[in-house]
């Protein structure tokens, strides 16, 4: 079982042996894949994502000005408009406009590629068609000078990294059953189309075991900028290719010895019956 995900990448014998085992064992294999995915996701978040987040937070905080908040009213840069555009933000802007009296429009923020706008008493967020405004608590009082901003880097990094890790793990909980259902439907269709001699539950078992190559694609997607729809096509292709290989391998299996003996006995009985019929014909001709 420990090397099962590796064997599932290249060995049709692994799949054929899996068909002979219980559905509970196949279900446990899916759970094992989920645990591996969660562990690798956590490692990826700690050793890859967190350094990137820390770098982004450092840059962002270094660009941010000192802020003063009195009773929920913020003052930045003597209430003069300040726009910051860090190089690693891909052309998006953060605008401090605490002297603003006009309303904020989502379309204007989108057109100006402004993802965060800081007003006198509200924070505005706009990205990928999502818009949100959050008022500052009226009893909030704070003085965020350079020392306080630098001290906030570590907590902000930890909070952002933890939130991203939690989101990725939560996505796994929904991804695994969806992928299992998708693989089962494909195996069911392939089995009917190829007229595979499968028993009840075989399609479910195959759907469980092909999660291993799908797991490999998911891990690769961590390190390559693959669009979501291309990853979806990759999953479909993997399920179809492995399904065909397994059904063809099952079809190429030699007949069991008992089946061969039964077929031989049937042929012998048929030959004996033909001989008896021939003898009866000879006897009838002699009598005539």
PDB file of C-alpha atoms in Angstrom:
ATOM      1  CA  UNK A   1       0.000   0.000   0.000  1.00  0.00           C
ATOM      2  CA  UNK A   2       2.841   2.401   0.773  1.00  0.00           C
ATOM      3  CA  UNK A   3       4.195   2.157  -2.780  1.00  0.00           C
ATOM      4  CA  UNK A   4       0.733   1.858  -4.304  1.00  0.00           C
ATOM      5  CA  UNK A   5       0.600   5.422  -5.708  1.00  0.00           C
ATOM      6  CA  UNK A   6       3.920   4.813  -7.506  1.00  0.00           C
ATOM      7  CA  UNK A   7       2.886   1.427  -8.880  1.00  0.00           C
ATOM      8  CA  UNK A   8      -0.401   2.900 -10.072  1.00  0.00           C
ATOM      9  CA  UNK A   9       1.549   5.139 -12.447  1.00  0.00           C
ATOM     10  CA  UNK A  10       3.030   2.325 -14.542  1.00  0.00           C
ATOM     11  CA  UNK A  11       1.795  -1.133 -13.519  1.00  0.00           C
ATOM     12  CA  UNK A  12      -1.393  -2.584 -14.983  1.00  0.00           C
ATOM     13  CA  UNK A  13      -0.812  -5.600 -12.746  1.00  0.00           C
ATOM     14  CA  UNK A  14      -1.421  -3.324  -9.768  1.00  0.00           C
ATOM     15  CA  UNK A  15      -4.869  -2.411 -11.120  1.00  0.00           C
ATOM     16  CA  UNK A  16      -5.769  -6.007 -12.004  1.00  0.00           C
ATOM     17  CA  UNK A  17      -4.800  -7.162  -8.532  1.00  0.00           C
ATOM     18  CA  UNK A  18      -6.798  -4.295  -7.058  1.00  0.00           C
ATOM     19  CA  UNK A  19      -9.914  -5.506  -8.884  1.00  0.00           C
ATOM     20  CA  UNK A  20      -9.638  -8.757  -6.973  1.00  0.00           C
ATOM     21  CA  UNK A  21      -9.626  -7.007  -3.615  1.00  0.00           C
ATOM     22  CA  UNK A  22     -12.439  -5.453  -1.611  1.00  0.00           C
ATOM     23  CA  UNK A  23     -14.023  -2.056  -2.271  1.00  0.00           C
ATOM     24  CA  UNK A  24     -13.061  -1.051   1.283  1.00  0.00           C
ATOM     25  CA  UNK A  25      -9.393  -1.483   0.390  1.00  0.00           C
ATOM     26  CA  UNK A  26      -9.883   0.714  -2.679  1.00  0.00           C
ATOM     27  CA  UNK A  27     -11.590   3.349  -0.506  1.00  0.00           C
ATOM     28  CA  UNK A  28      -8.682   3.256   1.933  1.00  0.00           C
ATOM     29  CA  UNK A  29      -6.345   3.855  -1.029  1.00  0.00           C
ATOM     30  CA  UNK A  30      -8.234   7.090  -1.796  1.00  0.00           C
ATOM     31  CA  UNK A  31      -7.914   8.139   1.854  1.00  0.00           C
ATOM     32  CA  UNK A  32      -4.185   7.393   1.668  1.00  0.00           C
ATOM     33  CA  UNK A  33      -3.925   9.622  -1.433  1.00  0.00           C
ATOM     34  CA  UNK A  34      -5.780  12.381   0.444  1.00  0.00           C
ATOM     35  CA  UNK A  35      -3.314  12.180   3.358  1.00  0.00           C
ATOM     36  CA  UNK A  36      -0.352  12.377   0.974  1.00  0.00           C
ATOM     37  CA  UNK A  37      -1.894  15.370  -0.764  1.00  0.00           C
ATOM     38  CA  UNK A  38      -2.509  17.145   2.550  1.00  0.00           C
ATOM     39  CA  UNK A  39       1.076  16.542   3.700  1.00  0.00           C
ATOM     40  CA  UNK A  40       2.590  17.769   0.418  1.00  0.00           C
ATOM     41  CA  UNK A  41       0.236  20.763   0.431  1.00  0.00           C
ATOM     42  CA  UNK A  42       1.376  21.680   3.929  1.00  0.00           C
ATOM     43  CA  UNK A  43       5.047  21.331   2.975  1.00  0.00           C
ATOM     44  CA  UNK A  44       4.471  23.381  -0.174  1.00  0.00           C
ATOM     45  CA  UNK A  45       2.780  26.097   1.865  1.00  0.00           C
ATOM     46  CA  UNK A  46       5.573  26.222   4.446  1.00  0.00           C
ATOM     47  CA  UNK A  47       8.633  26.025   2.200  1.00  0.00           C
ATOM     48  CA  UNK A  48       7.393  27.629  -1.035  1.00  0.00           C
ATOM     49  CA  UNK A  49       4.341  29.810  -0.416  1.00  0.00           C
ATOM     50  CA  UNK A  50       5.374  31.340   2.900  1.00  0.00           C
ATOM     51  CA  UNK A  51       8.671  32.793   1.594  1.00  0.00           C
ATOM     52  CA  UNK A  52       6.772  34.326  -1.322  1.00  0.00           C
ATOM     53  CA  UNK A  53       4.154  35.773   1.014  1.00  0.00           C
ATOM     54  CA  UNK A  54       6.852  37.103   3.324  1.00  0.00           C
ATOM     55  CA  UNK A  55       8.554  38.838   0.395  1.00  0.00           C
ATOM     56  CA  UNK A  56       5.264  40.387  -0.746  1.00  0.00           C
ATOM     57  CA  UNK A  57       4.444  41.563   2.794  1.00  0.00           C
ATOM     58  CA  UNK A  58       7.915  43.051   3.247  1.00  0.00           C
ATOM     59  CA  UNK A  59       7.594  44.984  -0.005  1.00  0.00           C
ATOM     60  CA  UNK A  60       4.073  46.127   0.761  1.00  0.00           C
ATOM     61  CA  UNK A  61       4.851  47.277   4.297  1.00  0.00           C
ATOM     62  CA  UNK A  62       7.977  49.080   3.100  1.00  0.00           C
ATOM     63  CA  UNK A  63       5.804  51.036   0.664  1.00  0.00           C
ATOM     64  CA  UNK A  64       3.073  51.776   3.180  1.00  0.00           C
ATOM     65  CA  UNK A  65       3.069  55.183   4.850  1.00  0.00           C
ATOM     66  CA  UNK A  66       2.646  55.898   8.538  1.00  0.00           C
ATOM     67  CA  UNK A  67      -0.999  56.046   9.630  1.00  0.00           C
ATOM     68  CA  UNK A  68      -2.936  57.631  12.459  1.00  0.00           C
ATOM     69  CA  UNK A  69      -6.455  56.521  13.414  1.00  0.00           C
ATOM     70  CA  UNK A  70      -8.563  58.554  15.822  1.00  0.00           C
ATOM     71  CA  UNK A  71     -12.061  57.288  16.655  1.00  0.00           C
ATOM     72  CA  UNK A  72     -12.292  55.381  13.386  1.00  0.00           C
ATOM     73  CA  UNK A  73     -11.030  58.250  11.205  1.00  0.00           C
ATOM     74  CA  UNK A  74      -7.754  57.617   9.407  1.00  0.00           C
ATOM     75  CA  UNK A  75      -5.160  60.168   8.392  1.00  0.00           C
ATOM     76  CA  UNK A  76      -2.372  59.321   5.971  1.00  0.00           C
ATOM     77  CA  UNK A  77       0.145  61.575   4.231  1.00  0.00           C
ATOM     78  CA  UNK A  78      -1.515  64.749   5.604  1.00  0.00           C
ATOM     79  CA  UNK A  79      -4.708  63.640   3.814  1.00  0.00           C
ATOM     80  CA  UNK A  80      -3.032  64.047   0.424  1.00  0.00           C
ATOM     81  CA  UNK A  81      -3.687  61.297  -2.142  1.00  0.00           C
ATOM     82  CA  UNK A  82      -0.900  58.695  -2.191  1.00  0.00           C
ATOM     83  CA  UNK A  83      -0.664  55.871  -4.744  1.00  0.00           C
ATOM     84  CA  UNK A  84       1.786  53.010  -4.330  1.00  0.00           C
ATOM     85  CA  UNK A  85       2.530  50.439  -7.041  1.00  0.00           C
ATOM     86  CA  UNK A  86       5.019  47.777  -5.898  1.00  0.00           C
ATOM     87  CA  UNK A  87       6.808  46.049  -8.766  1.00  0.00           C
ATOM     88  CA  UNK A  88       5.730  42.579  -7.650  1.00  0.00           C
ATOM     89  CA  UNK A  89       2.013  43.475  -7.725  1.00  0.00           C
ATOM     90  CA  UNK A  90       1.751  43.162 -11.502  1.00  0.00           C
ATOM     91  CA  UNK A  91       0.690  46.741 -12.182  1.00  0.00           C
ATOM     92  CA  UNK A  92      -2.006  46.915  -9.503  1.00  0.00           C
ATOM     93  CA  UNK A  93      -2.183  49.877  -7.141  1.00  0.00           C
ATOM     94  CA  UNK A  94      -2.952  50.669  -3.524  1.00  0.00           C
ATOM     95  CA  UNK A  95      -4.342  54.174  -3.011  1.00  0.00           C
ATOM     96  CA  UNK A  96      -4.486  56.146   0.238  1.00  0.00           C
ATOM     97  CA  UNK A  97      -7.043  58.961  -0.090  1.00  0.00           C
ATOM     98  CA  UNK A  98      -8.050  59.841   3.452  1.00  0.00           C
ATOM     99  CA  UNK A  99      -9.098  63.354   2.450  1.00  0.00           C
ATOM    100  CA  UNK A 100     -11.674  61.968   0.028  1.00  0.00           C
ATOM    101  CA  UNK A 101     -15.274  63.199   0.228  1.00  0.00           C
ATOM    102  CA  UNK A 102     -16.634  61.683  -3.000  1.00  0.00           C
ATOM    103  CA  UNK A 103     -18.097  58.162  -3.108  1.00  0.00           C
ATOM    104  CA  UNK A 104     -15.952  55.277  -4.326  1.00  0.00           C
ATOM    105  CA  UNK A 105     -17.134  53.466  -7.472  1.00  0.00           C
ATOM    106  CA  UNK A 106     -16.108  49.835  -8.177  1.00  0.00           C
ATOM    107  CA  UNK A 107     -15.856  50.491 -11.936  1.00  0.00           C
ATOM    108  CA  UNK A 108     -13.408  53.330 -11.370  1.00  0.00           C
ATOM    109  CA  UNK A 109     -11.264  51.160  -9.104  1.00  0.00           C
ATOM    110  CA  UNK A 110     -11.258  48.400 -11.733  1.00  0.00           C
ATOM    111  CA  UNK A 111     -10.347  50.807 -14.523  1.00  0.00           C
ATOM    112  CA  UNK A 112      -7.542  52.326 -12.444  1.00  0.00           C
ATOM    113  CA  UNK A 113      -6.333  48.799 -11.447  1.00  0.00           C
ATOM    114  CA  UNK A 114      -6.726  49.781  -7.806  1.00  0.00           C
ATOM    115  CA  UNK A 115      -7.153  46.731  -5.582  1.00  0.00           C
ATOM    116  CA  UNK A 116      -7.202  48.563  -2.226  1.00  0.00           C
ATOM    117  CA  UNK A 117      -8.368  52.108  -1.591  1.00  0.00           C
ATOM    118  CA  UNK A 118      -8.023  53.516   1.928  1.00  0.00           C
ATOM    119  CA  UNK A 119     -10.591  56.211   2.641  1.00  0.00           C
ATOM    120  CA  UNK A 120     -11.028  58.299   5.778  1.00  0.00           C
ATOM    121  CA  UNK A 121     -13.338  55.798   7.487  1.00  0.00           C
ATOM    122  CA  UNK A 122     -13.536  52.803   5.152  1.00  0.00           C
ATOM    123  CA  UNK A 123     -11.360  50.286   3.311  1.00  0.00           C
ATOM    124  CA  UNK A 124     -12.367  49.388  -0.261  1.00  0.00           C
ATOM    125  CA  UNK A 125     -11.313  46.209  -2.026  1.00  0.00           C
ATOM    126  CA  UNK A 126     -11.763  45.436  -5.731  1.00  0.00           C
ATOM    127  CA  UNK A 127     -10.228  42.506  -7.618  1.00  0.00           C
ATOM    128  CA  UNK A 128     -11.397  40.152 -10.403  1.00  0.00           C
ATOM    129  CA  UNK A 129     -14.931  41.514 -10.346  1.00  0.00           C
ATOM    130  CA  UNK A 130     -15.264  41.313  -6.564  1.00  0.00           C
ATOM    131  CA  UNK A 131     -15.925  44.503  -4.630  1.00  0.00           C
ATOM    132  CA  UNK A 132     -16.138  44.985  -0.908  1.00  0.00           C
ATOM    133  CA  UNK A 133     -16.078  47.920   1.473  1.00  0.00           C
ATOM    134  CA  UNK A 134     -15.320  47.626   5.188  1.00  0.00           C
ATOM    135  CA  UNK A 135     -15.909  50.494   7.635  1.00  0.00           C
ATOM    136  CA  UNK A 136     -13.369  51.120  10.361  1.00  0.00           C
ATOM    137  CA  UNK A 137     -14.635  50.653  13.926  1.00  0.00           C
ATOM    138  CA  UNK A 138     -15.602  54.025  15.372  1.00  0.00           C
ATOM    139  CA  UNK A 139     -13.788  53.317  18.640  1.00  0.00           C
ATOM    140  CA  UNK A 140     -10.530  52.404  16.888  1.00  0.00           C
ATOM    141  CA  UNK A 141      -7.486  54.445  17.858  1.00  0.00           C
ATOM    142  CA  UNK A 142      -3.992  53.607  16.642  1.00  0.00           C
ATOM    143  CA  UNK A 143      -0.716  55.140  15.601  1.00  0.00           C
ATOM    144  CA  UNK A 144       1.033  53.010  13.005  1.00  0.00           C
ATOM    145  CA  UNK A 145       4.499  54.434  12.679  1.00  0.00           C
ATOM    146  CA  UNK A 146       7.404  52.811  10.870  1.00  0.00           C
ATOM    147  CA  UNK A 147       8.416  50.721  13.874  1.00  0.00           C
ATOM    148  CA  UNK A 148       4.860  49.398  14.311  1.00  0.00           C
ATOM    149  CA  UNK A 149       4.580  48.589  10.606  1.00  0.00           C
ATOM    150  CA  UNK A 150       7.861  46.648  10.621  1.00  0.00           C
ATOM    151  CA  UNK A 151       6.768  44.768  13.737  1.00  0.00           C
ATOM    152  CA  UNK A 152       3.546  43.773  11.964  1.00  0.00           C
ATOM    153  CA  UNK A 153       5.336  42.011   9.097  1.00  0.00           C
ATOM    154  CA  UNK A 154       5.705  38.673  10.863  1.00  0.00           C
ATOM    155  CA  UNK A 155       2.106  38.450  12.187  1.00  0.00           C
ATOM    156  CA  UNK A 156       0.700  39.465   8.799  1.00  0.00           C
ATOM    157  CA  UNK A 157       2.854  36.872   7.030  1.00  0.00           C
ATOM    158  CA  UNK A 158       1.800  34.107   9.434  1.00  0.00           C
ATOM    159  CA  UNK A 159      -1.855  35.042   9.164  1.00  0.00           C
ATOM    160  CA  UNK A 160      -1.785  35.152   5.355  1.00  0.00           C
ATOM    161  CA  UNK A 161       0.157  31.869   5.079  1.00  0.00           C
ATOM    162  CA  UNK A 162      -2.205  30.142   7.515  1.00  0.00           C
ATOM    163  CA  UNK A 163      -5.267  31.389   5.650  1.00  0.00           C
ATOM    164  CA  UNK A 164      -3.904  30.156   2.313  1.00  0.00           C
ATOM    165  CA  UNK A 165      -2.996  26.749   3.770  1.00  0.00           C
ATOM    166  CA  UNK A 166      -6.454  26.388   5.326  1.00  0.00           C
ATOM    167  CA  UNK A 167      -8.058  27.269   1.999  1.00  0.00           C
ATOM    168  CA  UNK A 168      -5.912  24.735   0.100  1.00  0.00           C
ATOM    169  CA  UNK A 169      -6.721  21.948   2.575  1.00  0.00           C
ATOM    170  CA  UNK A 170     -10.412  22.802   2.498  1.00  0.00           C
ATOM    171  CA  UNK A 171     -10.303  22.648  -1.303  1.00  0.00           C
ATOM    172  CA  UNK A 172      -8.939  19.087  -1.023  1.00  0.00           C
ATOM    173  CA  UNK A 173     -11.969  17.993   0.978  1.00  0.00           C
ATOM    174  CA  UNK A 174     -14.232  18.991  -1.914  1.00  0.00           C
ATOM    175  CA  UNK A 175     -11.834  17.970  -4.709  1.00  0.00           C
ATOM    176  CA  UNK A 176     -11.383  14.323  -3.707  1.00  0.00           C
ATOM    177  CA  UNK A 177     -15.062  13.217  -3.847  1.00  0.00           C
ATOM    178  CA  UNK A 178     -15.600  15.221  -7.047  1.00  0.00           C
ATOM    179  CA  UNK A 179     -12.629  13.528  -8.733  1.00  0.00           C
ATOM    180  CA  UNK A 180     -13.808  10.137  -7.495  1.00  0.00           C
ATOM    181  CA  UNK A 181     -17.295  10.632  -8.955  1.00  0.00           C
ATOM    182  CA  UNK A 182     -15.833  11.888 -12.242  1.00  0.00           C
ATOM    183  CA  UNK A 183     -13.504   8.887 -12.527  1.00  0.00           C
ATOM    184  CA  UNK A 184     -16.332   6.473 -11.697  1.00  0.00           C
ATOM    185  CA  UNK A 185     -18.552   7.910 -14.458  1.00  0.00           C
ATOM    186  CA  UNK A 186     -15.718   7.643 -16.993  1.00  0.00           C
ATOM    187  CA  UNK A 187     -14.949   4.044 -15.988  1.00  0.00           C
ATOM    188  CA  UNK A 188     -18.618   3.162 -16.252  1.00  0.00           C
ATOM    189  CA  UNK A 189     -18.871   4.619 -19.767  1.00  0.00           C
ATOM    190  CA  UNK A 190     -15.586   3.042 -20.901  1.00  0.00           C
ATOM    191  CA  UNK A 191     -16.586  -0.331 -19.505  1.00  0.00           C
ATOM    192  CA  UNK A 192     -19.839  -0.289 -21.458  1.00  0.00           C
ATOM    193  CA  UNK A 193     -18.202   1.000 -24.642  1.00  0.00           C
ATOM    194  CA  UNK A 194     -15.368  -1.549 -24.559  1.00  0.00           C
ATOM    195  CA  UNK A 195     -17.663  -4.373 -23.393  1.00  0.00           C
ATOM    196  CA  UNK A 196     -15.283  -5.127 -20.583  1.00  0.00           C
ATOM    197  CA  UNK A 197     -16.019  -8.201 -18.493  1.00  0.00           C
ATOM    198  CA  UNK A 198     -16.224  -6.428 -15.176  1.00  0.00           C
ATOM    199  CA  UNK A 199     -17.981  -7.472 -12.019  1.00  0.00           C
ATOM    200  CA  UNK A 200     -20.104  -5.333  -9.751  1.00  0.00           C
ATOM    201  CA  UNK A 201     -17.960  -2.714  -8.035  1.00  0.00           C
ATOM    202  CA  UNK A 202     -15.007  -2.953 -10.431  1.00  0.00           C
ATOM    203  CA  UNK A 203     -15.683   0.492 -11.883  1.00  0.00           C
ATOM    204  CA  UNK A 204     -15.644   1.997  -8.392  1.00  0.00           C
ATOM    205  CA  UNK A 205     -12.363   0.255  -7.560  1.00  0.00           C
ATOM    206  CA  UNK A 206     -10.751   1.532 -10.760  1.00  0.00           C
ATOM    207  CA  UNK A 207     -12.031   5.033  -9.999  1.00  0.00           C
ATOM    208  CA  UNK A 208     -10.262   4.812  -6.642  1.00  0.00           C
ATOM    209  CA  UNK A 209      -6.938   3.563  -7.993  1.00  0.00           C
ATOM    210  CA  UNK A 210      -6.691   6.075 -10.876  1.00  0.00           C
ATOM    211  CA  UNK A 211      -6.648   8.845  -8.268  1.00  0.00           C
ATOM    212  CA  UNK A 212      -2.888   8.194  -8.037  1.00  0.00           C
ATOM    213  CA  UNK A 213      -1.999   9.595 -11.502  1.00  0.00           C
ATOM    214  CA  UNK A 214      -4.518  12.394 -10.918  1.00  0.00           C
ATOM    215  CA  UNK A 215      -2.695  13.144  -7.666  1.00  0.00           C
ATOM    216  CA  UNK A 216       0.561  13.510  -9.632  1.00  0.00           C
ATOM    217  CA  UNK A 217      -1.042  16.067 -11.962  1.00  0.00           C
ATOM    218  CA  UNK A 218      -2.319  18.010  -8.956  1.00  0.00           C
ATOM    219  CA  UNK A 219       1.145  18.159  -7.395  1.00  0.00           C
ATOM    220  CA  UNK A 220       2.701  19.276 -10.706  1.00  0.00           C
ATOM    221  CA  UNK A 221       0.142  22.078 -10.893  1.00  0.00           C
ATOM    222  CA  UNK A 222       1.626  23.489  -7.668  1.00  0.00           C
ATOM    223  CA  UNK A 223       4.877  24.281  -9.433  1.00  0.00           C
ATOM    224  CA  UNK A 224       3.662  25.179 -12.922  1.00  0.00           C
ATOM    225  CA  UNK A 225       1.298  27.999 -13.908  1.00  0.00           C
ATOM    226  CA  UNK A 226      -1.264  25.678 -15.512  1.00  0.00           C
ATOM    227  CA  UNK A 227      -4.713  27.244 -16.075  1.00  0.00           C
ATOM    228  CA  UNK A 228      -7.557  25.472 -14.308  1.00  0.00           C
ATOM    229  CA  UNK A 229      -9.348  24.365 -17.487  1.00  0.00           C
ATOM    230  CA  UNK A 230      -6.154  22.739 -18.831  1.00  0.00           C
ATOM    231  CA  UNK A 231      -5.738  20.835 -15.575  1.00  0.00           C
ATOM    232  CA  UNK A 232      -9.342  19.660 -15.944  1.00  0.00           C
ATOM    233  CA  UNK A 233      -8.620  18.304 -19.430  1.00  0.00           C
ATOM    234  CA  UNK A 234      -5.499  16.610 -18.061  1.00  0.00           C
ATOM    235  CA  UNK A 235      -7.566  14.796 -15.414  1.00  0.00           C
ATOM    236  CA  UNK A 236     -10.058  13.623 -18.049  1.00  0.00           C
ATOM    237  CA  UNK A 237      -7.264  12.413 -20.310  1.00  0.00           C
ATOM    238  CA  UNK A 238      -5.603  10.488 -17.474  1.00  0.00           C
ATOM    239  CA  UNK A 239      -8.846   8.765 -16.469  1.00  0.00           C
ATOM    240  CA  UNK A 240      -9.660   7.786 -20.059  1.00  0.00           C
ATOM    241  CA  UNK A 241      -6.136   6.557 -20.910  1.00  0.00           C
ATOM    242  CA  UNK A 242      -5.711   4.519 -17.730  1.00  0.00           C
ATOM    243  CA  UNK A 243      -9.241   3.133 -18.029  1.00  0.00           C
ATOM    244  CA  UNK A 244      -8.564   1.879 -21.543  1.00  0.00           C
ATOM    245  CA  UNK A 245      -5.229   0.376 -20.531  1.00  0.00           C
ATOM    246  CA  UNK A 246      -6.748  -1.470 -17.578  1.00  0.00           C
ATOM    247  CA  UNK A 247      -9.734  -2.805 -19.551  1.00  0.00           C
ATOM    248  CA  UNK A 248      -7.446  -3.970 -22.362  1.00  0.00           C
ATOM    249  CA  UNK A 249      -5.133  -5.640 -19.847  1.00  0.00           C
ATOM    250  CA  UNK A 250      -8.101  -7.361 -18.227  1.00  0.00           C
ATOM    251  CA  UNK A 251      -9.326  -8.560 -21.620  1.00  0.00           C
ATOM    252  CA  UNK A 252      -5.875  -9.956 -22.424  1.00  0.00           C
ATOM    253  CA  UNK A 253      -5.776 -12.019 -19.251  1.00  0.00           C
ATOM    254  CA  UNK A 254      -5.652 -15.819 -19.860  1.00  0.00           C
ATOM    255  CA  UNK A 255      -8.725 -17.770 -18.909  1.00  0.00           C
ATOM    256  CA  UNK A 256      -8.609 -19.371 -15.458  1.00  0.00           C
ATOM    257  CA  UNK A 257      -7.624 -23.042 -15.351  1.00  0.00           C
ATOM    258  CA  UNK A 258     -11.081 -24.078 -14.184  1.00  0.00           C
ATOM    259  CA  UNK A 259     -12.661 -22.316 -17.122  1.00  0.00           C
ATOM    260  CA  UNK A 260     -10.234 -23.977 -19.545  1.00  0.00           C
ATOM    261  CA  UNK A 261     -10.966 -27.421 -18.052  1.00  0.00           C
ATOM    262  CA  UNK A 262     -14.687 -26.775 -18.256  1.00  0.00           C
ATOM    263  CA  UNK A 263     -14.342 -25.796 -21.917  1.00  0.00           C
ATOM    264  CA  UNK A 264     -12.247 -28.947 -22.607  1.00  0.00           C
ATOM    265  CA  UNK A 265     -14.820 -31.174 -20.887  1.00  0.00           C
ATOM    266  CA  UNK A 266     -17.579 -29.555 -22.892  1.00  0.00           C
ATOM    267  CA  UNK A 267     -15.701 -30.221 -26.141  1.00  0.00           C
ATOM    268  CA  UNK A 268     -15.083 -33.856 -25.150  1.00  0.00           C
ATOM    269  CA  UNK A 269     -18.741 -34.358 -24.342  1.00  0.00           C
ATOM    270  CA  UNK A 270     -19.687 -32.862 -27.695  1.00  0.00           C
ATOM    271  CA  UNK A 271     -17.264 -35.176 -29.524  1.00  0.00           C
ATOM    272  CA  UNK A 272     -18.602 -38.206 -27.646  1.00  0.00           C
ATOM    273  CA  UNK A 273     -22.150 -37.230 -28.538  1.00  0.00           C
ATOM    274  CA  UNK A 274     -21.192 -36.932 -32.215  1.00  0.00           C
ATOM    275  CA  UNK A 275     -19.517 -40.389 -32.121  1.00  0.00           C
ATOM    276  CA  UNK A 276     -22.620 -41.961 -30.589  1.00  0.00           C
ATOM    277  CA  UNK A 277     -24.806 -40.397 -33.258  1.00  0.00           C
ATOM    278  CA  UNK A 278     -22.484 -41.751 -35.932  1.00  0.00           C
ATOM    279  CA  UNK A 279     -22.645 -45.270 -34.438  1.00  0.00           C
ATOM    280  CA  UNK A 280     -26.453 -45.172 -34.367  1.00  0.00           C
ATOM    281  CA  UNK A 281     -26.477 -44.179 -38.021  1.00  0.00           C
ATOM    282  CA  UNK A 282     -24.190 -47.127 -38.901  1.00  0.00           C
ATOM    283  CA  UNK A 283     -26.433 -49.544 -36.977  1.00  0.00           C
ATOM    284  CA  UNK A 284     -29.520 -48.251 -38.756  1.00  0.00           C
ATOM    285  CA  UNK A 285     -27.900 -48.643 -42.172  1.00  0.00           C
ATOM    286  CA  UNK A 286     -26.859 -52.256 -41.387  1.00  0.00           C
ATOM    287  CA  UNK A 287     -30.372 -53.155 -40.259  1.00  0.00           C
ATOM    288  CA  UNK A 288     -31.798 -51.758 -43.451  1.00  0.00           C
TER     289      UNK A 288
END
